[in-house]
């Protein structure tokens, strides 16, 4: 059984469930032992004695699995699919998911402040089809570029894993090594990269008869790359992917492409010193309150806009929020209470969500009407659109409210997830389970009075279940509806139809409660999953609002001004400051602001002189960062800037 499953999952480390342990064998055991620091052993029986073995208790999977995936391995998790007690012969086992660097829904592996992209690249003659997807947030994009732009795209999207045809794997690996050697390149069979197959796969996933509505119908190389991603997700996840309900056309020409050295030198998302977030531009600008907002902010900073209209729309939105302090503060208060809607709905759709995550979704949705109310007095078009498009989803909130207790346990197995009053059958079973002893005491009292036998006892044992015990001295008082169950030396044990019926109920109550709660919870999960698209739309709008507020907070706190962005070829900054350096100065140190006037006609060059450590590179970077801030729609550190 192991060999068969291993054969079907060749490029993975296979976690094979055996009883209470996950075991790894052969080369997998050597890998697991090295990466996870667990003991490598051997079994001492016959041929199996030669097989290396390394395992850990099944409940420790959450701490061991992320370590292997972070080290760049794909891990197949193979579970027992039936109860060993009832299994005939060998217990049935199946791979329930394959976790890879680019495909995971586990909180232990995901950073809530950034996306985890899986990318596919398909090179077809003079064109490269590219697709990238984050299964945890359901973002799915498709586009095409010329092959000489592939390195630029890998830098720009920075995926965790790239899928390639077998024949292209070495070429793509070379590209990756130039950008970031830690990105995993996974090869797929060449037959998957077929236009008819991938088109059909996408149409089935999105429940459409054509791909026209997504604006990608003419991008055949892009469609092939997108289909390869979908194929890989279906193979690895073994779960419902209904939250992936659409694909969008990604247009790189709308954004400035920042290459690796620009991002590094300007320290946009990480500092040059230690590669950490501290001391980078994003660490100063990120005042977002939600995980969706933090991820969107990272995207905005990494891809400044190139068109005037969207830049202006962002700047106007930030300006209005700056001017309305009390609305801004109220919006921040509500945003703080909103969970990660994108990742919550992905976990719900793939049946991985626990009861607390359903309640977290409900609590988050409850804040939407409050956000809309606050935005109603704002006038800027972009913010009006957010307010008008947000959906309060009151019906769904009510459904969850009626079904699930306010503070549920983490797992369904612990019970007590569904509210009293939601299911009469469940309420009855719970009453039986909780009040069983009272019922037995009442029955004993009732039967003593009915028979006149004061020594009558109602008892229970594991072999015979419930019974009424009567001593031989009272044999003559036994009612006709008593059925003999067992004869003892000094007494007889009986059962009545009422007691038999109750016994069936109480013995099955615990098991039935769990089954029924699981059933009800699953129905609820499916109802929530059906609303995935609206929830994802809400998440995007909230993320945008969160970013505007984050920019506004920076503007107020750090004394930034609204830049004037236009189509002229000149830059005119009065008293500009370096956004990061001015924030990390020691107390008492002052940043000296600088002017910068430069254009395409007369003043094309500034000759910058001065000794080492005089601030030449700070001046250079400051100018770059002020332009970048303006082009992401943020206010800038200056007295004025055009």
XYZ file of C-alpha atoms in Angstrom:
642
model
C 0.000 0.000 0.000
C 2.805 2.421 0.901
C 4.763 1.731 -2.300
C 1.645 2.275 -4.442
C 0.870 5.654 -2.809
C 4.531 6.713 -2.965
C 4.627 5.849 -6.662
C 1.618 8.103 -7.291
C 3.341 11.004 -5.453
C 6.955 10.727 -6.606
C 8.340 14.241 -5.974
C 7.063 14.488 -2.402
C 8.015 13.576 1.121
C 5.181 11.199 2.068
C 3.728 11.422 5.599
C 2.113 7.975 5.942
C -0.410 7.597 8.784
C 0.086 4.423 10.841
C -2.118 4.367 13.949
C -1.265 7.394 16.087
C 1.882 8.245 14.087
C 2.892 9.723 10.764
C 5.803 7.647 9.444
C 8.308 8.343 6.657
C 10.375 5.587 4.981
C 13.475 5.163 2.826
C 14.883 8.435 1.387
C 11.931 10.396 2.833
C 12.933 9.238 6.310
C 16.499 10.468 5.770
C 15.189 13.864 4.565
C 12.692 14.159 7.443
C 15.300 13.156 9.999
C 17.734 15.807 8.729
C 15.256 18.702 8.267
C 13.008 18.008 11.277
C 15.667 16.772 13.689
C 13.819 13.500 14.430
C 15.509 10.158 15.039
C 16.231 7.871 12.101
C 15.551 4.224 13.067
C 14.917 0.828 11.493
C 12.263 -1.826 12.146
C 13.629 -5.119 13.344
C 11.513 -7.617 11.424
C 12.489 -9.451 8.258
C 12.914 -7.420 5.081
C 11.404 -4.334 6.782
C 14.426 -4.307 9.074
C 16.457 -2.781 6.239
C 14.104 0.167 5.714
C 15.078 3.524 7.284
C 12.172 4.969 9.265
C 11.407 8.308 10.968
C 8.083 9.294 12.506
C 6.271 11.596 14.897
C 2.871 11.618 16.724
C 0.032 12.580 14.342
C -1.062 15.570 16.465
C 2.388 17.176 15.975
C 1.901 17.530 12.197
C 1.224 21.288 12.470
C 4.705 21.920 13.806
C 6.611 19.476 11.540
C 4.888 20.062 8.187
C 5.724 23.815 7.901
C 9.437 23.132 8.542
C 9.687 20.822 5.529
C 7.686 23.120 3.239
C 9.797 26.133 4.273
C 12.870 24.099 3.387
C 11.435 23.870 -0.168
C 9.951 20.330 -0.104
C 6.523 19.167 -1.296
C 4.771 17.065 1.346
C 1.981 14.531 0.693
C -0.201 13.841 3.747
C -1.639 10.302 3.659
C -4.445 9.642 6.180
C -6.335 6.513 7.316
C -9.734 6.778 5.638
C -11.647 4.331 7.871
C -11.853 3.399 11.513
C -9.310 0.589 12.145
C -11.875 -1.102 14.466
C -14.226 -1.748 11.571
C -11.716 -2.189 8.752
C -11.612 -5.534 6.983
C -7.975 -6.341 6.290
C -5.564 -3.447 5.798
C -6.920 0.028 6.670
C -7.780 2.112 3.580
C -5.429 5.106 3.167
C -5.455 8.091 0.818
C -3.438 11.240 0.219
C -5.726 14.011 1.518
C -3.526 16.939 0.414
C -0.133 17.802 -1.003
C 1.364 20.906 0.584
C 3.957 22.769 -1.478
C 5.703 26.156 -1.050
C 3.186 27.744 -3.451
C 0.054 25.836 -2.383
C -1.031 25.958 1.238
C -3.949 27.115 3.355
C -2.163 26.606 6.669
C -1.848 29.651 8.952
C 1.473 28.238 10.130
C 2.920 28.666 6.633
C 1.266 31.890 5.486
C 2.370 35.415 6.321
C -0.824 37.481 6.675
C 0.972 40.596 5.376
C 1.915 39.109 2.008
C 0.554 36.903 -0.761
C 1.804 33.389 -1.381
C 1.832 33.064 -5.181
C 2.080 29.958 -7.319
C 3.229 30.877 -10.839
C 3.209 28.936 -14.118
C 5.288 29.834 -17.172
C 4.611 28.396 -20.627
C 7.030 29.336 -23.395
C 5.622 28.986 -26.906
C 7.900 30.247 -29.675
C 7.960 34.059 -29.442
C 5.589 34.376 -26.494
C 5.575 33.455 -22.800
C 2.232 32.747 -21.129
C 2.282 33.567 -17.420
C -0.304 32.904 -14.739
C -0.128 33.380 -10.976
C -2.529 32.451 -8.212
C -2.793 32.644 -4.421
C -5.082 29.783 -3.386
C -5.432 31.278 0.106
C -6.979 34.525 -1.206
C -8.435 33.231 -4.534
C -6.530 35.794 -6.644
C -5.895 34.318 -10.092
C -4.239 36.239 -12.969
C -3.220 35.537 -16.537
C -1.166 37.468 -19.155
C 1.504 37.183 -21.864
C 4.919 38.793 -22.363
C 7.860 38.299 -24.690
C 10.280 35.634 -23.360
C 13.013 38.226 -22.653
C 10.730 39.748 -19.974
C 10.366 36.522 -17.942
C 13.067 37.414 -15.385
C 11.426 40.823 -14.863
C 8.058 39.142 -14.208
C 9.512 36.663 -11.698
C 11.077 39.628 -9.859
C 7.871 41.594 -9.948
C 5.511 38.831 -8.718
C 8.021 37.065 -6.459
C 6.214 33.688 -6.301
C 7.006 30.920 -3.785
C 6.883 28.254 -6.486
C 6.957 28.131 -10.294
C 5.452 25.415 -12.508
C 7.150 24.595 -15.804
C 7.064 21.956 -18.522
C 9.662 19.235 -18.156
C 11.425 20.506 -21.294
C 11.635 24.087 -19.925
C 12.582 23.267 -16.349
C 16.322 23.932 -16.710
C 15.756 27.216 -18.546
C 13.278 28.472 -15.892
C 15.608 27.291 -13.101
C 18.389 29.415 -14.624
C 16.114 32.465 -14.595
C 15.108 31.764 -10.988
C 18.723 31.439 -9.857
C 19.393 34.972 -11.140
C 16.458 36.373 -9.143
C 15.948 34.275 -6.010
C 17.332 30.711 -5.814
C 14.977 29.863 -2.929
C 11.943 29.816 -5.293
C 11.017 26.182 -5.975
C 10.645 25.134 -9.625
C 8.280 22.147 -10.041
C 8.111 20.325 -13.349
C 4.811 19.072 -14.794
C 4.208 16.575 -17.600
C 4.291 18.163 -21.047
C 0.785 16.834 -21.946
C -0.796 19.193 -19.367
C 0.417 22.217 -21.385
C -2.196 21.728 -24.094
C -4.606 24.494 -25.152
C -7.744 22.345 -25.557
C -7.243 20.577 -22.226
C -6.451 23.738 -20.234
C -9.312 25.746 -21.821
C -11.770 22.994 -20.896
C -10.369 22.807 -17.356
C -10.841 26.564 -16.814
C -14.372 26.586 -18.284
C -15.442 23.732 -15.978
C -13.896 25.489 -12.943
C -15.573 28.837 -13.682
C -18.847 27.211 -14.894
C -18.767 29.140 -18.182
C -19.032 28.088 -21.837
C -16.290 30.495 -22.968
C -13.423 32.533 -21.459
C -14.540 35.745 -23.211
C -15.975 37.359 -20.080
C -12.538 37.305 -18.403
C -10.841 39.139 -21.290
C -8.260 36.373 -21.829
C -9.839 34.392 -24.698
C -7.086 35.387 -27.191
C -4.149 34.700 -24.857
C -3.587 31.064 -25.764
C -0.173 30.810 -24.021
C -1.616 32.531 -20.938
C -4.598 30.142 -20.900
C -2.220 27.154 -21.016
C -0.254 28.545 -18.034
C -3.492 29.184 -16.085
C -4.783 25.685 -16.820
C -1.471 24.218 -15.643
C -1.955 26.032 -12.304
C -5.528 24.759 -11.984
C -4.440 21.203 -12.788
C -1.710 21.428 -10.114
C -4.160 22.812 -7.509
C -6.670 20.045 -8.191
C -3.966 17.400 -7.927
C -2.518 18.750 -4.680
C -5.583 19.960 -2.792
C -8.062 17.068 -3.220
C -10.665 19.609 -2.090
C -13.438 21.775 -3.432
C -11.865 24.840 -5.082
C -15.172 26.707 -5.534
C -13.633 29.919 -4.152
C -11.555 30.164 -7.360
C -14.517 31.503 -9.334
C -12.805 33.828 -11.806
C -9.532 34.785 -13.462
C -8.397 38.343 -14.231
C -6.219 39.783 -16.968
C -3.028 41.189 -15.453
C -1.660 44.153 -17.386
C 2.031 44.775 -16.530
C 2.045 47.953 -18.679
C -0.190 49.708 -16.090
C 2.560 49.452 -13.498
C 6.206 50.465 -13.222
C 8.384 47.374 -13.116
C 10.834 47.671 -10.238
C 13.766 45.333 -10.702
C 15.548 43.562 -7.888
C 18.332 46.145 -7.504
C 15.840 49.059 -7.380
C 13.797 47.349 -4.674
C 17.013 46.571 -2.822
C 18.655 50.012 -3.110
C 15.501 51.936 -2.267
C 14.774 49.432 0.542
C 11.109 49.357 -0.467
C 9.939 46.144 1.211
C 13.065 45.035 3.077
C 16.201 46.710 4.399
C 19.646 46.149 2.895
C 21.162 45.559 6.313
C 19.529 42.285 7.309
C 16.808 41.687 4.709
C 14.188 42.329 7.411
C 11.161 44.628 7.245
C 12.542 47.068 9.846
C 14.042 50.191 8.254
C 12.212 49.673 4.928
C 9.679 52.007 3.308
C 6.812 49.582 3.958
C 7.590 49.491 7.689
C 6.976 53.274 7.811
C 3.902 53.340 5.555
C 2.067 50.258 6.822
C -0.550 51.480 9.249
C -3.158 49.048 7.895
C -5.554 47.368 10.328
C -6.533 44.298 8.277
C -4.548 41.473 6.708
C -6.168 42.176 3.307
C -5.083 45.824 3.561
C -1.499 44.865 4.466
C -1.242 42.572 1.428
C -2.696 45.183 -0.919
C -0.347 47.870 0.425
C 2.623 45.607 -0.330
C 1.322 45.205 -3.900
C 0.827 48.950 -4.335
C 4.314 49.768 -3.065
C 5.909 47.141 -5.303
C 4.019 48.269 -8.435
C 3.617 52.077 -8.744
C 0.957 53.225 -11.211
C 1.827 54.678 -14.656
C -1.476 56.355 -15.539
C -2.506 59.754 -14.257
C -6.198 59.103 -13.635
C -5.894 56.205 -11.132
C -3.022 58.033 -9.334
C -5.214 61.132 -8.985
C -8.170 59.053 -7.764
C -6.040 57.549 -4.973
C -4.591 60.941 -3.965
C -8.075 62.517 -3.806
C -9.341 59.649 -1.620
C -6.408 60.033 0.779
C -6.948 63.823 0.882
C -10.593 63.503 1.914
C -9.756 60.997 4.648
C -6.974 63.306 5.915
C -9.507 66.159 6.177
C -12.083 64.121 8.166
C -10.337 63.156 11.385
C -13.314 61.803 13.352
C -14.526 59.652 10.420
C -10.966 58.359 9.959
C -10.658 57.394 13.633
C -14.070 55.656 13.607
C -13.187 53.720 10.446
C -9.912 52.569 12.050
C -11.845 51.341 15.122
C -14.144 49.215 12.912
C -11.319 47.923 10.656
C -9.425 46.635 13.720
C -12.302 44.209 14.327
C -12.270 42.718 10.816
C -10.536 39.355 10.268
C -8.817 38.058 7.145
C -11.955 37.659 4.997
C -10.043 36.368 1.937
C -8.292 33.556 3.772
C -11.307 32.748 5.966
C -13.576 32.189 2.956
C -10.876 30.105 1.209
C -10.662 27.836 4.262
C -14.462 27.618 4.453
C -14.791 26.687 0.747
C -12.108 23.980 1.000
C -13.749 22.500 4.150
C -10.771 23.364 6.355
C -12.442 26.000 8.539
C -13.079 25.362 12.228
C -16.113 26.742 14.127
C -14.176 29.748 15.431
C -13.304 30.790 11.884
C -17.007 30.793 10.913
C -17.731 33.034 13.929
C -14.762 35.279 12.998
C -16.291 35.670 9.519
C -19.659 36.615 11.045
C -18.091 39.177 13.426
C -16.167 40.718 10.515
C -19.228 40.989 8.261
C -21.127 42.673 11.112
C -18.730 45.635 10.843
C -19.579 46.352 7.184
C -22.786 48.375 7.840
C -20.758 50.508 10.296
C -18.092 51.184 7.630
C -20.779 52.139 5.082
C -22.429 54.494 7.578
C -19.125 56.301 8.241
C -18.308 56.612 4.515
C -21.746 57.982 3.635
C -20.708 61.547 4.441
C -17.566 61.372 2.230
C -17.836 62.708 -1.326
C -14.843 61.476 -3.361
C -15.865 59.142 -6.197
C -13.601 56.187 -5.307
C -14.781 56.152 -1.686
C -18.411 56.534 -2.772
C -17.936 53.487 -5.020
C -16.523 51.488 -2.094
C -19.475 52.474 0.126
C -22.044 51.690 -2.594
C -20.512 48.350 -3.603
C -19.866 46.898 -0.121
C -22.495 44.285 0.752
C -23.634 44.073 4.419
C -24.717 40.394 3.906
C -27.215 40.642 6.779
C -28.968 37.374 5.831
C -25.749 35.364 6.003
C -24.781 37.018 9.303
C -28.208 36.023 10.697
C -27.855 32.428 9.480
C -24.490 32.041 11.276
C -25.831 33.898 14.324
C -28.773 31.456 14.609
C -26.666 28.337 14.127
C -23.355 28.716 15.985
C -22.688 29.657 19.620
C -20.805 32.939 20.147
C -17.699 31.294 21.648
C -17.409 27.836 20.061
C -14.621 25.323 20.761
C -11.782 25.054 18.248
C -12.854 21.643 16.997
C -16.196 19.983 16.221
C -15.079 16.921 18.189
C -15.278 18.964 21.414
C -19.042 19.431 20.860
C -21.235 22.353 21.836
C -20.816 24.199 18.504
C -24.468 24.457 17.427
C -26.811 26.697 19.430
C -29.718 25.359 21.492
C -32.982 25.923 19.632
C -31.407 25.483 16.162
C -32.159 21.752 15.825
C -34.903 20.077 17.949
C -33.314 16.641 17.350
C -29.926 17.858 18.600
C -31.527 19.529 21.645
C -33.259 16.258 22.573
C -30.028 14.264 22.254
C -28.191 16.781 24.414
C -30.907 16.640 27.065
C -30.621 12.853 27.093
C -26.842 13.050 27.378
C -26.850 15.687 30.123
C -29.891 14.549 32.108
C -29.395 10.788 31.744
C -28.748 10.247 35.479
C -31.857 12.247 36.417
C -33.959 10.123 34.060
C -32.641 6.890 35.608
C -33.316 8.189 39.146
C -36.870 9.171 38.110
C -37.486 5.785 36.498
C -36.249 3.998 39.644
C -38.585 6.094 41.820
C -41.519 5.589 39.430
C -41.009 1.784 39.215
C -40.656 1.441 43.009
C -43.991 3.184 43.426
C -45.660 1.145 40.634
C -44.438 -2.273 41.860
C -44.297 -1.564 45.601
C -40.722 -3.033 45.649
C -38.646 -0.571 47.720
C -35.332 -2.375 46.978
C -35.785 -2.178 43.152
C -32.666 -0.734 41.443
C -32.045 0.613 37.918
C -28.373 -0.001 36.986
C -25.985 -0.167 34.040
C -23.011 -2.307 33.074
C -20.938 -2.403 29.890
C -21.885 -5.970 28.978
C -25.648 -5.898 29.517
C -26.422 -2.185 29.269
C -29.326 -0.854 31.408
C -31.421 -3.202 33.573
C -33.840 -3.298 36.525
C -32.640 -5.557 39.343
C -35.161 -7.251 41.682
C -34.292 -9.640 44.522
C -35.765 -13.175 44.477
C -37.846 -12.318 47.577
C -39.957 -9.926 45.454
C -40.436 -12.214 42.444
C -44.176 -12.361 42.894
C -44.566 -8.568 42.476
C -42.954 -8.373 39.000
C -45.247 -6.648 36.433
C -46.144 -8.453 33.183
C -44.269 -5.954 30.920
C -40.873 -6.837 32.526
C -38.699 -9.044 30.272
C -36.060 -11.219 31.916
C -32.510 -10.307 30.867
C -30.233 -12.232 33.273
C -30.547 -14.561 36.278
C -28.230 -14.174 39.281
C -27.986 -16.210 42.504
C -30.130 -13.902 44.655
C -31.875 -11.758 42.066
C -33.167 -11.366 38.535
C -32.403 -8.562 36.031
C -35.138 -7.242 33.742
C -35.658 -4.780 30.937
C -38.795 -2.858 29.917
C -39.632 -1.521 26.412
C -39.299 2.026 27.821
C -35.855 1.313 29.297
C -34.739 -0.453 26.090
C -35.735 2.557 23.973
C -33.971 4.920 26.353
C -30.855 2.722 26.381
C -30.631 2.933 22.574
C -30.970 6.697 22.778
C -28.449 7.319 25.550
C -25.806 4.874 24.265
C -25.944 6.435 20.828
C -26.461 10.012 22.014
C -22.766 11.022 22.184
C -21.965 9.569 18.789
C -25.179 10.918 17.262
C -24.558 14.405 18.747
C -21.161 14.551 17.037
C -22.607 13.250 13.744
C -25.513 15.677 13.815
C -23.371 18.673 14.783
C -20.923 17.806 11.983
C -23.823 17.531 9.535
C -25.384 20.849 10.588
C -21.993 22.601 10.590
C -21.237 21.265 7.121
C -24.600 22.507 5.765
C -23.807 25.912 7.239
C -20.308 25.860 5.720
C -21.772 25.117 2.287
C -24.287 28.017 2.630
C -21.402 30.348 3.518
C -19.245 28.997 0.664
C -22.043 29.816 -1.817
C -21.534 33.493 -0.931
C -17.761 33.336 -1.560
C -17.736 35.801 -4.441
C -19.529 38.547 -2.483
C -17.240 38.007 0.513
C -14.142 38.211 -1.731
C -15.484 41.417 -3.287
C -16.035 42.883 0.211
C -12.479 41.910 1.173
C -11.012 43.767 -1.848
C -13.001 46.940 -1.100
C -12.101 46.880 2.600
C -8.421 46.381 1.660
C -8.547 49.458 -0.579
C -10.194 51.580 2.132
C -7.620 50.313 4.641
C -4.744 51.419 2.355
C -6.219 54.912 1.865
C -6.574 55.297 5.653
C -3.022 54.011 6.180
C -1.686 56.668 3.760
C -3.826 59.335 5.449
C -2.521 58.386 8.910
C 1.086 58.676 7.644
C 0.302 62.056 6.041
C -1.048 63.437 9.318
C 1.520 61.880 11.638
C 4.630 62.536 9.516
C 3.573 65.882 8.002
C 3.314 64.799 4.337
C 1.704 66.928 1.586
C -0.440 66.049 -1.428
C 1.833 66.005 -4.502
C 0.762 67.421 -7.853
C 1.218 64.677 -10.433
C 1.091 65.677 -14.120
C 2.266 64.707 -17.608
C 5.136 67.211 -17.778
C 8.740 66.016 -17.918
C 9.855 67.809 -14.774
C 10.267 67.119 -11.059
C 10.081 70.031 -8.646
C 10.378 69.141 -4.942
C 10.630 71.861 -2.271
C 12.107 70.857 1.104
C 11.905 67.112 0.441
C 12.845 64.580 3.125
C 13.806 60.904 3.079
C 10.687 59.112 4.467
C 12.643 56.359 6.265
C 15.814 58.186 7.384
C 13.827 60.988 9.056
C 11.929 58.369 11.120
C 14.971 56.464 12.374
C 17.092 59.379 13.581
C 18.152 59.425 17.226
C 16.337 61.896 19.549
C 17.806 65.397 19.054
C 19.015 64.645 15.499
C 17.321 66.644 12.734
C 16.853 65.755 9.073
C 17.846 68.634 6.787
C 15.352 68.924 3.949
C 16.476 69.432 0.320
C 15.096 70.847 -2.912
C 15.245 69.006 -6.222
C 14.550 70.631 -9.596
C 15.181 68.474 -12.643
C 13.571 68.099 -16.088
C 13.945 66.558 -19.548
C 14.836 69.786 -21.406
C 17.152 72.209 -19.577
C 18.162 70.700 -16.228
C 18.750 67.062 -17.056
C 21.705 66.501 -14.726
C 22.417 67.360 -11.117
C 26.103 67.082 -10.251
C 26.164 66.003 -6.625
C 29.439 66.399 -4.703
C 30.546 66.088 -1.102
C 32.623 63.876 1.220
C 31.727 60.312 2.240
C 28.721 60.083 4.575
C 27.586 63.601 3.632
C 24.209 62.300 2.408
C 24.660 62.079 -1.375
C 23.032 58.642 -1.662
C 20.293 59.680 0.791
C 19.458 62.616 -1.539
C 19.353 60.287 -4.556
C 17.162 57.729 -2.830
C 14.939 60.396 -1.278
C 14.086 61.758 -4.743
C 13.338 58.246 -6.001
C 11.132 57.470 -2.986
C 9.171 60.746 -3.189
C 8.350 59.998 -6.844
C 7.443 56.422 -5.939
C 5.144 57.581 -3.097
C 3.378 60.005 -5.447
C 2.865 57.255 -8.030
C 1.285 54.850 -5.543
C -1.180 57.583 -4.567
C 0.387 58.544 -1.234
C 1.192 61.982 0.169
C 4.924 62.808 0.259
C 7.479 64.126 2.794
C 8.037 67.664 1.442
C 6.773 71.241 1.697
C 5.473 70.898 -1.864
C 6.087 68.504 -4.746
C 5.203 68.546 -8.422
